[in-house]
Amino acid sequence: QGTHTIWVPAPAMTVSVNAPSADIASIDSGDVNTTVPVLDFDGGSSDEVATFNVAFPKSWNASTVTARFFWTNSNANAGNVVWGLQGICIADSGALNGAMTDAGETVQDANITTAGDVMVTSATSAITINGAADDGICFFNVFRDASDTTNDTYASDARLIGVQIFY
């Protein structure tokens, strides 16, 4: 038993209607020619969002989850990025316009100042999913908390590769 994980790659996400990240793009790793699909989230003061959904396995206990973010940089500038995740679970006949987990949970990660390196955050604190139920579909907003200008100091695009959910 123990902790299980679900990997959600950037191409499985949809940019938000109201505060969109950039559309899916492909970047090249360099000499070995690995193509990496990413979603770019701007630096600055505006939060950007992408959305995905997961129907958890029946074995899920409808409890909290945590997440790690896999990302890369768009240049070698120094700075920190604050990633966050919030969610809502909707069961049969539930309204799609329910409220997500208040502000969600965030985690800060430093940009390694070598262009094109992969960064992996530590896990977030426990994320409470509103309406959590093992027979529903959970919608998640992944976001860059760029409006937290005290902690998010990387002024360039942070490129999300994917999110790993622990349940």
Short mmCIF file of N, CA and C in Angstrom, two decimals:
data_model
loop_
_atom_site.label_atom_id
_atom_site.label_comp_id
_atom_site.label_asym_id
_atom_site.label_seq_id
_atom_site.Cartn_x
_atom_site.Cartn_y
_atom_site.Cartn_z
N GLN A 1 0.83 -1.18 0.00
CA GLN A 1 0.00 0.00 0.00
C GLN A 1 0.88 1.24 0.00
N GLY A 2 0.79 2.06 1.02
CA GLY A 2 1.62 3.25 1.10
C GLY A 2 1.17 4.36 0.16
N THR A 3 2.08 5.27 -0.11
CA THR A 3 1.79 6.42 -0.96
C THR A 3 1.88 6.04 -2.43
N HIS A 4 0.93 6.53 -3.20
CA HIS A 4 0.91 6.31 -4.64
C HIS A 4 1.14 7.64 -5.35
N THR A 5 1.51 7.58 -6.61
CA THR A 5 1.72 8.81 -7.37
C THR A 5 0.99 8.76 -8.71
N ILE A 6 0.66 9.95 -9.19
CA ILE A 6 0.12 10.13 -10.54
C ILE A 6 0.96 11.21 -11.20
N TRP A 7 1.46 10.94 -12.40
CA TRP A 7 2.23 11.91 -13.16
C TRP A 7 1.30 12.60 -14.16
N VAL A 8 1.31 13.92 -14.16
CA VAL A 8 0.50 14.71 -15.08
C VAL A 8 1.45 15.58 -15.90
N PRO A 9 1.74 15.20 -17.15
CA PRO A 9 2.67 15.99 -17.97
C PRO A 9 2.00 17.24 -18.52
N ALA A 10 2.80 18.23 -18.84
CA ALA A 10 2.28 19.50 -19.37
C ALA A 10 1.31 19.32 -20.54
N PRO A 11 1.56 18.38 -21.49
CA PRO A 11 0.60 18.25 -22.60
C PRO A 11 -0.79 17.77 -22.18
N ALA A 12 -0.94 17.26 -20.94
CA ALA A 12 -2.25 16.83 -20.45
C ALA A 12 -3.02 17.98 -19.81
N MET A 13 -2.42 19.16 -19.82
CA MET A 13 -3.05 20.32 -19.18
C MET A 13 -3.63 21.26 -20.23
N THR A 14 -4.62 22.03 -19.82
CA THR A 14 -5.26 23.03 -20.66
C THR A 14 -5.02 24.39 -20.02
N VAL A 15 -4.67 25.37 -20.83
CA VAL A 15 -4.45 26.70 -20.26
C VAL A 15 -5.78 27.27 -19.78
N SER A 16 -5.73 28.02 -18.72
CA SER A 16 -6.92 28.62 -18.12
C SER A 16 -7.58 29.61 -19.07
N VAL A 17 -8.88 29.74 -18.96
CA VAL A 17 -9.62 30.72 -19.75
C VAL A 17 -9.36 32.12 -19.21
N ASN A 18 -9.31 32.27 -17.87
CA ASN A 18 -9.23 33.59 -17.25
C ASN A 18 -7.83 34.10 -16.96
N ALA A 19 -6.89 33.23 -16.68
CA ALA A 19 -5.52 33.65 -16.35
C ALA A 19 -4.55 32.65 -16.97
N PRO A 20 -4.51 32.60 -18.31
CA PRO A 20 -3.79 31.50 -18.98
C PRO A 20 -2.27 31.60 -18.93
N SER A 21 -1.66 30.43 -18.76
CA SER A 21 -0.24 30.30 -19.05
C SER A 21 -0.13 30.33 -20.57
N ALA A 22 1.07 30.25 -21.09
CA ALA A 22 1.24 30.13 -22.54
C ALA A 22 0.75 28.75 -22.98
N ASP A 23 0.40 28.62 -24.25
CA ASP A 23 0.02 27.32 -24.80
C ASP A 23 1.21 26.37 -24.78
N ILE A 24 0.93 25.10 -24.93
CA ILE A 24 1.99 24.09 -24.94
C ILE A 24 3.00 24.43 -26.03
N ALA A 25 4.27 24.30 -25.68
CA ALA A 25 5.36 24.56 -26.62
C ALA A 25 6.36 23.42 -26.50
N SER A 26 7.19 23.29 -27.48
CA SER A 26 8.25 22.28 -27.44
C SER A 26 9.59 22.98 -27.39
N ILE A 27 10.43 22.55 -26.46
CA ILE A 27 11.79 23.07 -26.41
C ILE A 27 12.74 21.92 -26.69
N ASP A 28 13.90 22.24 -27.20
CA ASP A 28 14.90 21.24 -27.52
C ASP A 28 15.96 21.23 -26.42
N SER A 29 16.38 20.04 -26.03
CA SER A 29 17.34 19.92 -24.93
C SER A 29 18.75 20.32 -25.33
N GLY A 30 19.03 20.38 -26.61
CA GLY A 30 20.39 20.70 -27.05
C GLY A 30 20.94 19.61 -27.93
N ASP A 31 22.18 19.24 -27.70
CA ASP A 31 22.90 18.33 -28.58
C ASP A 31 22.26 16.95 -28.72
N VAL A 32 21.59 16.44 -27.69
CA VAL A 32 21.03 15.10 -27.77
C VAL A 32 19.64 15.09 -28.40
N ASN A 33 19.09 16.27 -28.68
CA ASN A 33 17.86 16.43 -29.44
C ASN A 33 16.64 15.79 -28.77
N THR A 34 16.52 15.96 -27.46
CA THR A 34 15.31 15.53 -26.76
C THR A 34 14.32 16.68 -26.79
N THR A 35 13.13 16.43 -27.32
CA THR A 35 12.10 17.46 -27.34
C THR A 35 11.28 17.36 -26.06
N VAL A 36 11.14 18.50 -25.39
CA VAL A 36 10.45 18.55 -24.10
C VAL A 36 9.24 19.46 -24.23
N PRO A 37 8.01 18.94 -24.07
CA PRO A 37 6.83 19.80 -24.09
C PRO A 37 6.69 20.53 -22.75
N VAL A 38 6.42 21.83 -22.80
CA VAL A 38 6.33 22.66 -21.60
C VAL A 38 5.19 23.66 -21.72
N LEU A 39 4.77 24.16 -20.58
CA LEU A 39 3.88 25.32 -20.49
C LEU A 39 4.69 26.44 -19.84
N ASP A 40 4.79 27.59 -20.51
CA ASP A 40 5.51 28.73 -19.96
C ASP A 40 4.60 29.57 -19.07
N PHE A 41 5.09 29.87 -17.87
CA PHE A 41 4.40 30.73 -16.93
C PHE A 41 5.26 31.97 -16.74
N ASP A 42 4.70 33.14 -17.03
CA ASP A 42 5.45 34.40 -16.97
C ASP A 42 5.88 34.75 -15.56
N GLY A 43 7.01 35.47 -15.49
CA GLY A 43 7.40 36.12 -14.25
C GLY A 43 6.67 37.45 -14.18
N GLY A 44 6.87 38.19 -13.13
CA GLY A 44 6.20 39.48 -13.00
C GLY A 44 5.22 39.44 -11.85
N SER A 45 4.08 40.07 -12.03
CA SER A 45 3.15 40.17 -10.91
C SER A 45 1.80 39.52 -11.17
N SER A 46 1.62 38.86 -12.32
CA SER A 46 0.34 38.24 -12.64
C SER A 46 0.45 36.72 -12.54
N ASP A 47 -0.46 36.12 -11.77
CA ASP A 47 -0.49 34.66 -11.66
C ASP A 47 -1.07 34.08 -12.94
N GLU A 48 -0.51 32.97 -13.39
CA GLU A 48 -1.01 32.28 -14.58
C GLU A 48 -1.37 30.85 -14.19
N VAL A 49 -2.35 30.28 -14.92
CA VAL A 49 -2.95 29.02 -14.51
C VAL A 49 -3.10 28.07 -15.69
N ALA A 50 -2.92 26.78 -15.42
CA ALA A 50 -3.29 25.70 -16.34
C ALA A 50 -4.14 24.71 -15.52
N THR A 51 -5.00 23.98 -16.20
CA THR A 51 -5.94 23.10 -15.53
C THR A 51 -5.79 21.67 -16.04
N PHE A 52 -6.00 20.71 -15.16
CA PHE A 52 -6.06 19.30 -15.56
C PHE A 52 -7.04 18.60 -14.65
N ASN A 53 -7.42 17.38 -15.01
CA ASN A 53 -8.33 16.62 -14.16
C ASN A 53 -7.87 15.18 -14.03
N VAL A 54 -8.25 14.60 -12.90
CA VAL A 54 -7.87 13.23 -12.56
C VAL A 54 -9.06 12.53 -11.94
N ALA A 55 -9.36 11.33 -12.39
CA ALA A 55 -10.30 10.45 -11.70
C ALA A 55 -9.41 9.48 -10.91
N PHE A 56 -9.34 9.68 -9.61
CA PHE A 56 -8.46 8.86 -8.78
C PHE A 56 -8.95 7.42 -8.75
N PRO A 57 -8.04 6.47 -8.55
CA PRO A 57 -8.45 5.07 -8.43
C PRO A 57 -9.39 4.87 -7.25
N LYS A 58 -10.18 3.84 -7.30
CA LYS A 58 -11.14 3.52 -6.24
C LYS A 58 -10.44 3.36 -4.89
N SER A 59 -9.17 3.01 -4.89
CA SER A 59 -8.43 2.81 -3.65
C SER A 59 -8.09 4.13 -2.94
N TRP A 60 -8.29 5.27 -3.60
CA TRP A 60 -8.01 6.56 -2.97
C TRP A 60 -8.96 6.77 -1.79
N ASN A 61 -8.45 7.25 -0.68
CA ASN A 61 -9.27 7.43 0.52
C ASN A 61 -9.92 8.82 0.59
N ALA A 62 -9.92 9.57 -0.50
CA ALA A 62 -10.52 10.91 -0.57
C ALA A 62 -9.90 11.86 0.45
N SER A 63 -8.64 11.64 0.75
CA SER A 63 -7.93 12.47 1.71
C SER A 63 -7.13 13.54 0.99
N THR A 64 -6.27 14.21 1.72
CA THR A 64 -5.42 15.24 1.13
C THR A 64 -4.41 14.63 0.17
N VAL A 65 -3.84 15.47 -0.68
CA VAL A 65 -2.78 15.08 -1.59
C VAL A 65 -1.64 16.08 -1.42
N THR A 66 -0.47 15.75 -1.94
CA THR A 66 0.63 16.69 -2.05
C THR A 66 1.12 16.64 -3.49
N ALA A 67 1.98 17.58 -3.86
CA ALA A 67 2.45 17.62 -5.24
C ALA A 67 3.88 18.15 -5.31
N ARG A 68 4.59 17.68 -6.34
CA ARG A 68 5.89 18.23 -6.71
C ARG A 68 5.79 18.73 -8.14
N PHE A 69 6.56 19.76 -8.45
CA PHE A 69 6.54 20.38 -9.77
C PHE A 69 7.89 20.18 -10.44
N PHE A 70 7.87 19.71 -11.68
CA PHE A 70 9.07 19.53 -12.48
C PHE A 70 9.07 20.65 -13.50
N TRP A 71 10.16 21.40 -13.57
CA TRP A 71 10.19 22.56 -14.45
C TRP A 71 11.60 22.85 -14.92
N THR A 72 11.70 23.73 -15.89
CA THR A 72 12.99 24.19 -16.36
C THR A 72 12.91 25.69 -16.57
N ASN A 73 14.05 26.29 -16.82
CA ASN A 73 14.10 27.73 -16.95
C ASN A 73 14.12 28.15 -18.42
N SER A 74 13.91 29.43 -18.65
CA SER A 74 14.00 29.97 -20.02
C SER A 74 15.31 30.71 -20.22
N ASN A 75 16.09 30.88 -19.14
CA ASN A 75 17.43 31.48 -19.24
C ASN A 75 18.18 31.20 -17.93
N ALA A 76 19.40 31.66 -17.85
CA ALA A 76 20.26 31.35 -16.71
C ALA A 76 20.19 32.41 -15.60
N ASN A 77 19.20 33.28 -15.61
CA ASN A 77 19.08 34.29 -14.57
C ASN A 77 18.75 33.65 -13.23
N ALA A 78 19.18 34.28 -12.15
CA ALA A 78 18.89 33.78 -10.81
C ALA A 78 17.47 34.18 -10.41
N GLY A 79 16.95 33.50 -9.41
CA GLY A 79 15.64 33.84 -8.86
C GLY A 79 14.89 32.60 -8.42
N ASN A 80 13.81 32.81 -7.69
CA ASN A 80 12.97 31.74 -7.19
C ASN A 80 11.63 31.74 -7.92
N VAL A 81 11.02 30.55 -8.01
CA VAL A 81 9.68 30.42 -8.58
C VAL A 81 8.79 29.79 -7.51
N VAL A 82 7.56 30.30 -7.40
CA VAL A 82 6.58 29.73 -6.47
C VAL A 82 5.49 29.06 -7.29
N TRP A 83 5.39 27.72 -7.16
CA TRP A 83 4.37 26.93 -7.84
C TRP A 83 3.26 26.59 -6.85
N GLY A 84 2.04 26.44 -7.35
CA GLY A 84 0.94 26.09 -6.47
C GLY A 84 -0.07 25.17 -7.13
N LEU A 85 -0.88 24.53 -6.30
CA LEU A 85 -1.91 23.62 -6.79
C LEU A 85 -3.14 23.74 -5.89
N GLN A 86 -4.32 23.73 -6.50
CA GLN A 86 -5.58 23.74 -5.77
C GLN A 86 -6.54 22.82 -6.51
N GLY A 87 -7.56 22.31 -5.80
CA GLY A 87 -8.44 21.36 -6.46
C GLY A 87 -9.85 21.32 -5.93
N ILE A 88 -10.71 20.71 -6.75
CA ILE A 88 -12.10 20.44 -6.38
C ILE A 88 -12.47 19.09 -6.99
N CYS A 89 -13.24 18.31 -6.27
CA CYS A 89 -13.71 17.03 -6.76
C CYS A 89 -15.22 17.13 -6.95
N ILE A 90 -15.70 16.66 -8.08
CA ILE A 90 -17.12 16.75 -8.39
C ILE A 90 -17.65 15.36 -8.71
N ALA A 91 -18.66 14.95 -7.97
CA ALA A 91 -19.27 13.64 -8.16
C ALA A 91 -20.47 13.77 -9.10
N ASP A 92 -21.13 12.66 -9.34
CA ASP A 92 -22.29 12.60 -10.23
C ASP A 92 -23.32 13.66 -9.86
N SER A 93 -23.78 14.40 -10.84
CA SER A 93 -24.78 15.47 -10.71
C SER A 93 -24.26 16.71 -10.00
N GLY A 94 -22.95 16.78 -9.73
CA GLY A 94 -22.37 17.94 -9.07
C GLY A 94 -22.18 19.10 -10.05
N ALA A 95 -22.20 20.29 -9.51
CA ALA A 95 -22.03 21.51 -10.33
C ALA A 95 -20.57 21.73 -10.66
N LEU A 96 -20.29 22.03 -11.92
CA LEU A 96 -18.91 22.29 -12.35
C LEU A 96 -18.36 23.60 -11.83
N ASN A 97 -19.21 24.50 -11.36
CA ASN A 97 -18.72 25.82 -10.94
C ASN A 97 -18.49 25.92 -9.44
N GLY A 98 -18.22 24.82 -8.77
CA GLY A 98 -17.93 24.85 -7.34
C GLY A 98 -16.58 25.50 -7.08
N ALA A 99 -16.35 25.86 -5.84
CA ALA A 99 -15.12 26.55 -5.45
C ALA A 99 -13.96 25.59 -5.27
N MET A 100 -12.81 25.97 -5.81
CA MET A 100 -11.57 25.22 -5.58
C MET A 100 -11.15 25.42 -4.13
N THR A 101 -10.21 24.59 -3.70
CA THR A 101 -9.60 24.76 -2.38
C THR A 101 -9.09 26.19 -2.29
N ASP A 102 -9.57 26.95 -1.37
CA ASP A 102 -9.21 28.37 -1.23
C ASP A 102 -8.00 28.78 -2.06
N ALA A 103 -6.89 29.10 -1.46
CA ALA A 103 -5.73 29.57 -2.23
C ALA A 103 -4.84 28.42 -2.71
N GLY A 104 -5.12 27.21 -2.28
CA GLY A 104 -4.26 26.08 -2.64
C GLY A 104 -2.99 26.09 -1.79
N GLU A 105 -2.07 25.23 -2.13
CA GLU A 105 -0.79 25.14 -1.43
C GLU A 105 0.33 25.45 -2.40
N THR A 106 1.34 26.15 -1.93
CA THR A 106 2.46 26.55 -2.79
C THR A 106 3.78 26.01 -2.25
N VAL A 107 4.76 26.00 -3.14
CA VAL A 107 6.12 25.61 -2.77
C VAL A 107 7.08 26.47 -3.60
N GLN A 108 8.14 26.91 -2.97
CA GLN A 108 9.14 27.76 -3.63
C GLN A 108 10.33 26.93 -4.05
N ASP A 109 10.88 27.22 -5.22
CA ASP A 109 12.06 26.51 -5.72
C ASP A 109 12.99 27.50 -6.37
N ALA A 110 14.29 27.33 -6.17
CA ALA A 110 15.29 28.23 -6.75
C ALA A 110 15.63 27.79 -8.16
N ASN A 111 15.77 28.76 -9.06
CA ASN A 111 16.24 28.48 -10.41
C ASN A 111 17.73 28.17 -10.35
N ILE A 112 18.11 27.04 -10.88
CA ILE A 112 19.53 26.71 -11.01
C ILE A 112 20.00 27.49 -12.22
N THR A 113 21.02 28.27 -12.06
CA THR A 113 21.39 29.23 -13.10
C THR A 113 22.16 28.62 -14.26
N THR A 114 21.91 27.37 -14.54
CA THR A 114 22.40 26.74 -15.76
C THR A 114 21.20 26.58 -16.67
N ALA A 115 21.22 27.22 -17.83
CA ALA A 115 20.07 27.17 -18.73
C ALA A 115 19.77 25.73 -19.14
N GLY A 116 18.49 25.37 -19.11
CA GLY A 116 18.06 24.06 -19.58
C GLY A 116 18.15 22.94 -18.58
N ASP A 117 18.48 23.22 -17.32
CA ASP A 117 18.48 22.16 -16.30
C ASP A 117 17.05 21.92 -15.81
N VAL A 118 16.82 20.72 -15.31
CA VAL A 118 15.51 20.39 -14.72
C VAL A 118 15.56 20.70 -13.24
N MET A 119 14.52 21.37 -12.76
CA MET A 119 14.36 21.63 -11.34
C MET A 119 13.15 20.82 -10.85
N VAL A 120 13.27 20.28 -9.63
CA VAL A 120 12.19 19.52 -9.01
C VAL A 120 11.97 20.12 -7.63
N THR A 121 10.75 20.58 -7.37
CA THR A 121 10.45 21.18 -6.07
C THR A 121 10.35 20.11 -5.00
N SER A 122 10.37 20.54 -3.77
CA SER A 122 9.98 19.64 -2.69
C SER A 122 8.46 19.51 -2.76
N ALA A 123 7.91 18.63 -1.97
CA ALA A 123 6.45 18.44 -1.98
C ALA A 123 5.75 19.60 -1.27
N THR A 124 4.57 19.92 -1.73
CA THR A 124 3.75 20.93 -1.08
C THR A 124 3.28 20.42 0.28
N SER A 125 2.73 21.30 1.04
CA SER A 125 1.98 20.89 2.23
C SER A 125 0.73 20.15 1.75
N ALA A 126 0.02 19.54 2.67
CA ALA A 126 -1.19 18.79 2.32
C ALA A 126 -2.22 19.71 1.66
N ILE A 127 -2.75 19.25 0.53
CA ILE A 127 -3.75 20.00 -0.23
C ILE A 127 -5.11 19.36 0.03
N THR A 128 -6.02 20.13 0.59
CA THR A 128 -7.38 19.66 0.80
C THR A 128 -8.16 19.91 -0.48
N ILE A 129 -8.79 18.88 -0.99
CA ILE A 129 -9.57 18.99 -2.22
C ILE A 129 -11.04 19.13 -1.84
N ASN A 130 -11.62 20.27 -2.16
CA ASN A 130 -13.04 20.48 -1.84
C ASN A 130 -13.89 19.38 -2.48
N GLY A 131 -14.83 18.83 -1.72
CA GLY A 131 -15.74 17.80 -2.23
C GLY A 131 -15.09 16.46 -2.50
N ALA A 132 -13.92 16.20 -1.92
CA ALA A 132 -13.19 14.96 -2.20
C ALA A 132 -14.08 13.73 -2.04
N ALA A 133 -14.10 12.90 -3.06
CA ALA A 133 -14.88 11.66 -3.05
C ALA A 133 -14.22 10.69 -4.02
N ASP A 134 -14.23 9.42 -3.67
CA ASP A 134 -13.55 8.45 -4.53
C ASP A 134 -14.36 8.08 -5.77
N ASP A 135 -15.54 8.67 -5.94
CA ASP A 135 -16.33 8.37 -7.13
C ASP A 135 -16.56 9.61 -7.99
N GLY A 136 -15.69 10.61 -7.85
CA GLY A 136 -15.82 11.83 -8.63
C GLY A 136 -14.61 12.07 -9.52
N ILE A 137 -14.63 13.21 -10.17
CA ILE A 137 -13.49 13.64 -10.97
C ILE A 137 -12.93 14.89 -10.31
N CYS A 138 -11.63 14.93 -10.14
CA CYS A 138 -10.99 16.06 -9.48
C CYS A 138 -10.37 16.98 -10.52
N PHE A 139 -10.71 18.24 -10.43
CA PHE A 139 -10.13 19.27 -11.30
C PHE A 139 -9.09 20.03 -10.50
N PHE A 140 -7.95 20.28 -11.11
CA PHE A 140 -6.85 20.97 -10.44
C PHE A 140 -6.43 22.19 -11.24
N ASN A 141 -6.10 23.26 -10.52
CA ASN A 141 -5.43 24.41 -11.11
C ASN A 141 -3.99 24.38 -10.65
N VAL A 142 -3.06 24.33 -11.59
CA VAL A 142 -1.65 24.50 -11.29
C VAL A 142 -1.32 25.93 -11.66
N PHE A 143 -0.59 26.62 -10.78
CA PHE A 143 -0.33 28.03 -11.04
C PHE A 143 1.06 28.43 -10.59
N ARG A 144 1.53 29.49 -11.21
CA ARG A 144 2.73 30.16 -10.75
C ARG A 144 2.26 31.37 -9.95
N ASP A 145 2.68 31.45 -8.71
CA ASP A 145 2.25 32.53 -7.82
C ASP A 145 3.18 33.73 -7.98
N ALA A 146 3.19 34.29 -9.19
CA ALA A 146 4.08 35.41 -9.50
C ALA A 146 3.71 36.67 -8.74
N SER A 147 2.47 36.76 -8.27
CA SER A 147 2.08 37.94 -7.50
C SER A 147 2.73 37.94 -6.10
N ASP A 148 3.30 36.82 -5.69
CA ASP A 148 4.07 36.76 -4.45
C ASP A 148 5.49 37.25 -4.76
N THR A 149 5.61 38.54 -4.98
CA THR A 149 6.89 39.11 -5.44
C THR A 149 7.99 39.06 -4.39
N THR A 150 7.64 38.76 -3.15
CA THR A 150 8.66 38.57 -2.13
C THR A 150 9.40 37.26 -2.34
N ASN A 151 8.66 36.21 -2.72
CA ASN A 151 9.25 34.87 -2.85
C ASN A 151 9.45 34.43 -4.29
N ASP A 152 8.63 34.90 -5.23
CA ASP A 152 8.81 34.55 -6.65
C ASP A 152 9.60 35.69 -7.29
N THR A 153 10.89 35.44 -7.46
CA THR A 153 11.80 36.50 -7.91
C THR A 153 12.45 36.22 -9.26
N TYR A 154 12.11 35.12 -9.91
CA TYR A 154 12.65 34.80 -11.23
C TYR A 154 11.83 35.59 -12.25
N ALA A 155 12.42 36.56 -12.88
CA ALA A 155 11.69 37.52 -13.72
C ALA A 155 11.36 36.98 -15.11
N SER A 156 11.73 35.76 -15.41
CA SER A 156 11.53 35.20 -16.75
C SER A 156 10.51 34.07 -16.71
N ASP A 157 10.26 33.47 -17.89
CA ASP A 157 9.32 32.36 -17.98
C ASP A 157 9.85 31.13 -17.24
N ALA A 158 9.01 30.56 -16.38
CA ALA A 158 9.28 29.26 -15.77
C ALA A 158 8.51 28.25 -16.61
N ARG A 159 9.18 27.21 -17.07
CA ARG A 159 8.60 26.25 -18.00
C ARG A 159 8.22 24.96 -17.27
N LEU A 160 6.92 24.77 -17.09
CA LEU A 160 6.43 23.59 -16.39
C LEU A 160 6.49 22.36 -17.28
N ILE A 161 7.14 21.30 -16.80
CA ILE A 161 7.22 20.03 -17.52
C ILE A 161 6.09 19.11 -17.07
N GLY A 162 5.77 19.15 -15.78
CA GLY A 162 4.69 18.31 -15.27
C GLY A 162 4.57 18.39 -13.77
N VAL A 163 3.51 17.75 -13.26
CA VAL A 163 3.23 17.73 -11.83
C VAL A 163 3.09 16.27 -11.38
N GLN A 164 3.71 15.95 -10.27
CA GLN A 164 3.58 14.63 -9.68
C GLN A 164 2.70 14.76 -8.44
N ILE A 165 1.58 14.04 -8.43
CA ILE A 165 0.64 14.09 -7.31
C ILE A 165 0.86 12.85 -6.44
N PHE A 166 0.96 13.07 -5.14
CA PHE A 166 1.09 11.98 -4.16
C PHE A 166 -0.23 11.83 -3.43
N TYR A 167 -0.75 10.61 -3.35
CA TYR A 167 -2.01 10.37 -2.65
C TYR A 167 -1.90 9.09 -1.84
#
